Short mmCIF file of C-alpha atoms and ligand atoms in Angstrom, two decimals:
data_model
loop_
_atom_site.label_atom_id
_atom_site.label_comp_id
_atom_site.label_asym_id
_atom_site.label_seq_id
_atom_site.Cartn_x
_atom_site.Cartn_y
_atom_site.Cartn_z
CA UNK W 5 1.62 23.13 -44.22
CA UNK W 6 5.06 21.83 -44.13
CA UNK W 7 8.33 23.39 -44.17
CA UNK W 8 10.66 21.61 -46.57
CA UNK W 9 14.05 20.43 -45.67
CA UNK W 10 16.38 21.17 -48.68
CA UNK W 11 19.79 19.65 -49.62
CA UNK W 12 21.90 21.39 -52.59
CA UNK W 13 23.99 19.14 -54.48
CA UNK W 14 26.52 20.21 -56.90
CA UNK W 15 26.82 18.25 -60.19
CA UNK W 16 28.55 18.51 -63.35
CA UNK W 17 30.63 21.50 -64.06
CA UNK W 18 28.05 24.37 -62.55
CA UNK W 19 24.68 22.65 -61.91
CA UNK W 20 22.93 22.50 -58.74
CA UNK W 21 20.19 20.12 -58.08
CA UNK W 22 18.10 19.88 -54.97
CA UNK W 23 16.53 17.38 -52.70
CA UNK W 24 13.43 18.69 -51.01
CA UNK W 25 11.92 16.64 -48.14
CA UNK W 26 8.76 17.04 -46.30
CA UNK W 27 9.38 16.02 -42.80
CA UNK W 28 5.70 15.24 -41.83
CA UNK W 29 5.34 12.50 -44.82
CA UNK W 30 8.77 11.74 -45.83
CA UNK W 31 7.88 12.43 -49.53
CA UNK W 32 11.24 13.61 -51.16
CA UNK W 33 11.70 15.20 -54.47
CA UNK W 34 14.65 15.95 -56.63
CA UNK W 35 14.45 18.97 -58.70
CA UNK W 36 15.95 18.90 -61.96
CA UNK W 37 17.98 15.73 -61.88
CA UNK W 38 20.76 16.24 -64.32
CA UNK W 39 22.65 12.90 -63.26
CA UNK W 40 21.85 9.83 -61.16
CA UNK W 41 24.81 8.96 -58.85
CA UNK W 42 24.99 12.15 -56.82
CA UNK W 43 21.35 12.08 -56.27
CA UNK W 44 21.51 8.55 -55.11
CA UNK W 45 24.55 9.48 -52.63
CA UNK W 46 22.60 12.48 -51.34
CA UNK W 47 19.49 10.62 -50.62
CA UNK W 48 21.55 7.90 -48.66
CA UNK W 49 23.44 10.65 -46.82
CA UNK W 50 20.11 12.27 -45.62
CA UNK W 51 18.45 8.90 -45.10
CA UNK W 52 15.60 9.85 -47.54
CA UNK W 53 13.63 7.71 -50.13
CA UNK W 54 13.00 9.28 -53.37
CA UNK W 55 9.37 9.73 -54.25
CA UNK W 56 9.33 12.51 -56.84
CA UNK W 57 11.01 14.25 -59.61
CA UNK W 58 10.15 17.94 -60.23
CA UNK W 59 11.53 19.11 -63.55
CA UNK W 60 11.52 22.91 -64.64
CA UNK W 61 12.22 22.41 -68.23
CA UNK W 62 13.22 19.77 -70.98
CA UNK W 63 16.98 20.58 -71.16
CA UNK W 64 19.09 17.35 -70.75
CA UNK W 65 21.30 18.96 -67.70
CA UNK W 66 17.82 19.06 -66.00
CA UNK W 67 16.10 15.97 -66.91
CA UNK W 68 19.15 13.36 -67.78
CA UNK W 69 18.44 11.39 -64.71
CA UNK W 70 14.60 11.02 -64.99
CA UNK W 71 14.44 7.48 -66.35
CA UNK W 72 17.14 6.00 -64.40
CA UNK W 73 15.82 7.35 -61.14
CA UNK W 74 12.17 6.46 -62.01
CA UNK W 75 13.34 2.98 -62.78
CA UNK W 76 15.39 2.64 -59.67
CA UNK W 77 12.77 4.00 -57.27
CA UNK W 78 9.47 4.28 -58.82
CA UNK W 79 9.26 7.93 -58.42
CA UNK W 80 6.52 10.00 -59.79
CA UNK W 81 7.73 12.43 -62.42
CA UNK W 82 6.31 15.96 -62.59
CA UNK W 83 6.84 18.50 -65.29
CA UNK W 84 5.36 21.14 -67.38
CA UNK W 85 2.27 20.54 -69.40
CA UNK W 86 3.14 22.75 -72.13
CA UNK W 87 6.42 20.63 -72.74
CA UNK W 88 5.04 17.27 -71.83
CA UNK W 89 6.54 15.52 -74.91
CA UNK W 90 10.12 16.63 -74.01
CA UNK W 91 10.00 15.56 -70.47
CA UNK W 92 11.34 11.96 -70.29
CA UNK W 93 8.98 9.60 -68.30
CA UNK W 94 6.37 12.52 -67.32
CA UNK W 95 3.47 11.14 -65.21
CA UNK W 96 1.79 14.33 -63.72
CA UNK W 97 1.67 17.61 -66.01
CA UNK W 98 1.31 21.05 -64.27
CA UNK W 99 0.97 24.50 -65.48
CA UNK W 100 0.42 28.08 -64.52
CA UNK W 101 -1.68 28.64 -61.43
CA UNK W 102 -1.57 24.90 -60.35
CA UNK W 103 -0.74 24.02 -56.89
CA UNK W 104 1.27 20.63 -56.50
CA UNK W 105 1.56 19.01 -53.09
CA UNK W 106 4.87 17.24 -52.23
CA UNK W 107 3.51 15.56 -49.05
CA UNK W 108 2.27 18.51 -46.91
CA UNK W 109 4.32 21.14 -48.95
CA UNK W 110 2.32 22.91 -51.50
CA UNK W 111 3.81 24.45 -54.57
CA UNK W 112 2.40 26.98 -56.69
CA UNK W 113 3.48 26.57 -60.26
CA UNK W 114 4.24 29.51 -62.50
CA UNK W 115 4.57 29.07 -66.42
CA UNK W 116 7.94 30.98 -67.07
CA UNK W 117 8.56 30.96 -70.80
CA UNK W 118 11.71 32.48 -72.17
CA UNK W 119 14.62 30.13 -71.80
CA UNK W 120 12.41 27.49 -73.12
CA UNK W 121 9.04 27.72 -74.45
CA UNK W 122 7.39 25.16 -71.70
CA UNK W 123 9.76 26.29 -68.75
CA UNK W 124 7.74 26.19 -65.24
CA UNK W 125 8.87 27.25 -61.70
CA UNK W 126 7.87 25.81 -58.34
CA UNK W 127 7.22 28.18 -55.62
CA UNK W 128 6.75 26.83 -52.03
CA UNK W 129 5.38 29.63 -50.26
CA UNK W 130 5.56 28.34 -46.73
CA UNK W 131 9.13 27.27 -46.95
CA UNK W 132 10.25 30.61 -48.83
CA UNK W 133 11.59 28.43 -51.78
CA UNK W 134 11.50 29.07 -55.12
CA UNK W 135 12.87 26.54 -57.75
CA UNK W 136 13.16 28.48 -60.84
CA UNK W 137 15.56 26.34 -62.94
CA UNK W 138 17.33 28.42 -65.62
CA UNK W 139 14.81 31.38 -65.70
CA UNK W 140 16.39 33.41 -62.90
CA UNK W 141 20.00 33.21 -61.98
CA UNK W 142 21.84 35.05 -59.11
CA UNK W 143 22.45 38.39 -60.83
CA UNK W 144 21.38 36.80 -64.24
CA UNK W 145 18.82 35.12 -66.26
CA UNK W 146 18.56 32.20 -68.56
CA UNK W 147 19.39 32.82 -72.14
CA UNK W 148 16.37 32.90 -74.57
CA UNK W 149 16.82 29.93 -76.45
CA UNK W 150 13.12 29.47 -77.17
CA UNK W 151 11.24 32.69 -76.26
CA UNK W 152 11.13 36.37 -76.74
CA UNK W 153 12.26 39.20 -74.50
CA UNK W 154 8.77 40.20 -73.87
CA UNK W 155 7.81 36.62 -72.49
CA UNK W 156 10.98 36.59 -70.38
CA UNK W 157 9.98 39.92 -68.78
CA UNK W 158 6.43 38.83 -68.07
CA UNK W 159 8.13 35.55 -66.61
CA UNK W 160 10.36 37.31 -64.34
CA UNK W 161 7.48 39.79 -63.29
CA UNK W 162 5.94 36.71 -61.83
CA UNK W 163 8.91 36.24 -59.49
CA UNK W 164 9.23 40.00 -58.99
CA UNK W 165 5.94 39.66 -57.04
CA UNK W 166 7.14 37.20 -54.44
CA UNK W 167 8.49 38.24 -51.00
CA UNK W 168 12.03 39.51 -50.42
CA UNK W 169 12.77 36.44 -48.29
CA UNK W 170 12.03 33.94 -50.92
CA UNK W 171 15.27 31.89 -51.47
CA UNK W 172 16.03 31.48 -55.21
CA UNK W 173 17.01 28.11 -55.78
CA UNK W 174 18.44 28.18 -59.21
CA UNK W 175 20.11 25.47 -61.30
CA UNK W 176 23.57 26.93 -61.99
CA UNK W 177 26.48 28.51 -60.29
CA UNK W 178 26.94 31.36 -62.93
CA UNK W 179 27.10 34.09 -60.34
CA UNK W 180 30.61 35.48 -60.60
CA UNK W 181 30.45 36.02 -64.31
CA UNK W 182 26.87 37.28 -64.15
CA UNK W 183 28.06 39.74 -61.57
CA UNK W 184 31.05 40.90 -63.63
CA UNK W 185 28.50 41.67 -66.70
CA UNK W 186 25.99 43.21 -64.18
CA UNK W 187 28.80 45.80 -63.15
CA UNK W 188 29.14 46.94 -66.69
CA UNK W 189 25.52 47.86 -66.98
CA UNK W 190 24.98 49.27 -63.58
CA UNK W 191 28.41 50.23 -62.30
CA UNK W 192 27.04 52.64 -59.70
CA UNK W 193 24.82 50.07 -58.06
CA UNK W 194 26.44 49.85 -54.42
CA UNK W 195 24.45 46.75 -53.45
CA UNK W 196 25.96 45.21 -56.55
CA UNK W 197 29.36 46.36 -55.68
CA UNK W 198 29.02 44.95 -52.23
CA UNK W 199 27.58 41.81 -53.28
CA UNK W 200 30.28 41.16 -55.98
CA UNK W 201 32.96 41.43 -53.24
CA UNK W 202 31.27 38.78 -51.13
CA UNK W 203 30.81 36.65 -54.29
CA UNK W 204 34.30 36.90 -55.26
CA UNK W 205 35.28 35.78 -51.81
CA UNK W 206 32.95 32.93 -51.54
CA UNK W 207 34.09 31.60 -54.93
CA UNK W 208 37.78 31.80 -53.94
CA UNK W 209 36.90 29.54 -51.03
CA UNK W 210 34.68 27.29 -53.44
CA UNK W 211 31.50 28.19 -51.50
CA UNK W 212 28.19 28.32 -53.21
CA UNK W 213 26.58 31.62 -53.88
CA UNK W 214 23.13 29.78 -54.35
CA UNK W 215 20.53 30.28 -52.97
CA UNK W 216 20.21 34.02 -53.04
CA UNK W 217 16.96 35.91 -51.94
CA UNK W 218 14.30 37.81 -54.19
CA UNK W 219 15.32 40.80 -52.04
CA UNK W 220 18.96 40.62 -53.31
CA UNK W 221 17.87 39.78 -56.66
CA UNK W 222 15.59 43.01 -56.88
CA UNK W 223 18.55 44.99 -55.82
CA UNK W 224 21.15 43.78 -57.83
CA UNK W 225 19.97 41.67 -60.75
CA UNK W 226 20.23 43.78 -64.07
CA UNK W 227 17.42 41.57 -65.62
CA UNK W 228 14.98 42.58 -62.75
CA UNK W 229 16.12 46.31 -63.15
CA UNK W 230 15.25 47.44 -66.64
CA UNK W 231 13.45 50.30 -65.15
CA UNK W 232 16.59 51.46 -63.32
CA UNK W 233 17.63 55.10 -64.46
CA UNK W 234 21.44 54.15 -63.69
CA UNK W 235 20.96 51.14 -65.99
CA UNK W 236 18.96 52.73 -68.70
CA UNK W 237 21.46 55.59 -69.14
CA UNK W 238 24.56 53.04 -69.17
CA UNK W 239 22.89 51.57 -72.18
CA UNK W 240 21.76 54.72 -73.71
CA UNK W 241 18.20 53.96 -73.26
CA UNK W 242 17.13 56.45 -70.54
CA UNK W 243 13.19 56.33 -70.48
CA UNK W 244 12.86 53.61 -72.88
CA UNK W 245 10.22 50.67 -72.82
CA UNK W 246 11.60 48.10 -70.17
CA UNK W 247 11.12 45.33 -72.64
CA UNK W 248 13.50 47.13 -74.96
CA UNK W 249 15.75 47.76 -71.97
CA UNK W 250 15.82 44.00 -71.13
CA UNK W 251 16.38 42.92 -74.60
CA UNK W 252 19.33 45.26 -74.97
CA UNK W 253 20.80 44.24 -71.86
CA UNK W 254 20.24 40.52 -72.50
CA UNK W 255 21.69 41.14 -76.06
CA UNK W 256 25.03 42.52 -74.24
CA UNK W 257 25.34 39.60 -72.00
CA UNK W 258 25.00 37.03 -74.92
CA UNK W 259 28.08 38.48 -76.19
CA UNK W 260 29.85 39.25 -72.87
ZN1 LIG A 314 18.33 25.10 -69.46
FE1 LIG A 315 20.57 24.42 -67.45
#
């Protein structure tokens, strides 16, 4: 069992990519390499050598660096079995319930369709680290490009079963606009109000709001709270099916 060392690297407009390093074996992965240059710079800064790419889904802002990094380092590319044909250079296919070991650090893999059909997440339990791509964001969730509300609710339920202290290493800094929206559907939520004050302060100083924790998300993220009476009554759906409530909240967010 090994505790990963994690380095967060901001790239493009609002993406985060993550270097994850096993200190016992020196294996080092990049999660969702959107680009190449900043990844190589980060490796150099940390003195780490790339051995793996872990992809969560096929979008170009998550796989854009795959082939060039593989060419440069000979690293192994791990990605979703369900989307093998859309992951450039994939070597190892993983899916729901699989365990993938990065050195001595074990990741449990979840299938989390919704944003894309083949989206997966990697949960390194011993490191309290969840790499969830574009499925869960701080106070938000990914747009449903290829999946249904029912699929996404089922995917998010897998995260909702993880411990409070799990760090949510999501792939975008969307927090501030997510929070503004969250307040429109759950205006009485004091945890949300307090968090937004903190987020506004951090963003004003250009400090990342990612990672959050699952405990924080459970308390503030409207997409994990379709059973909240405050939220349900704000959208006029008190007592409705949580999937229908989720779908309505997602629909509102799409046009926010
Ligand atoms: Zn995406
Ligand atoms: Fe993305």
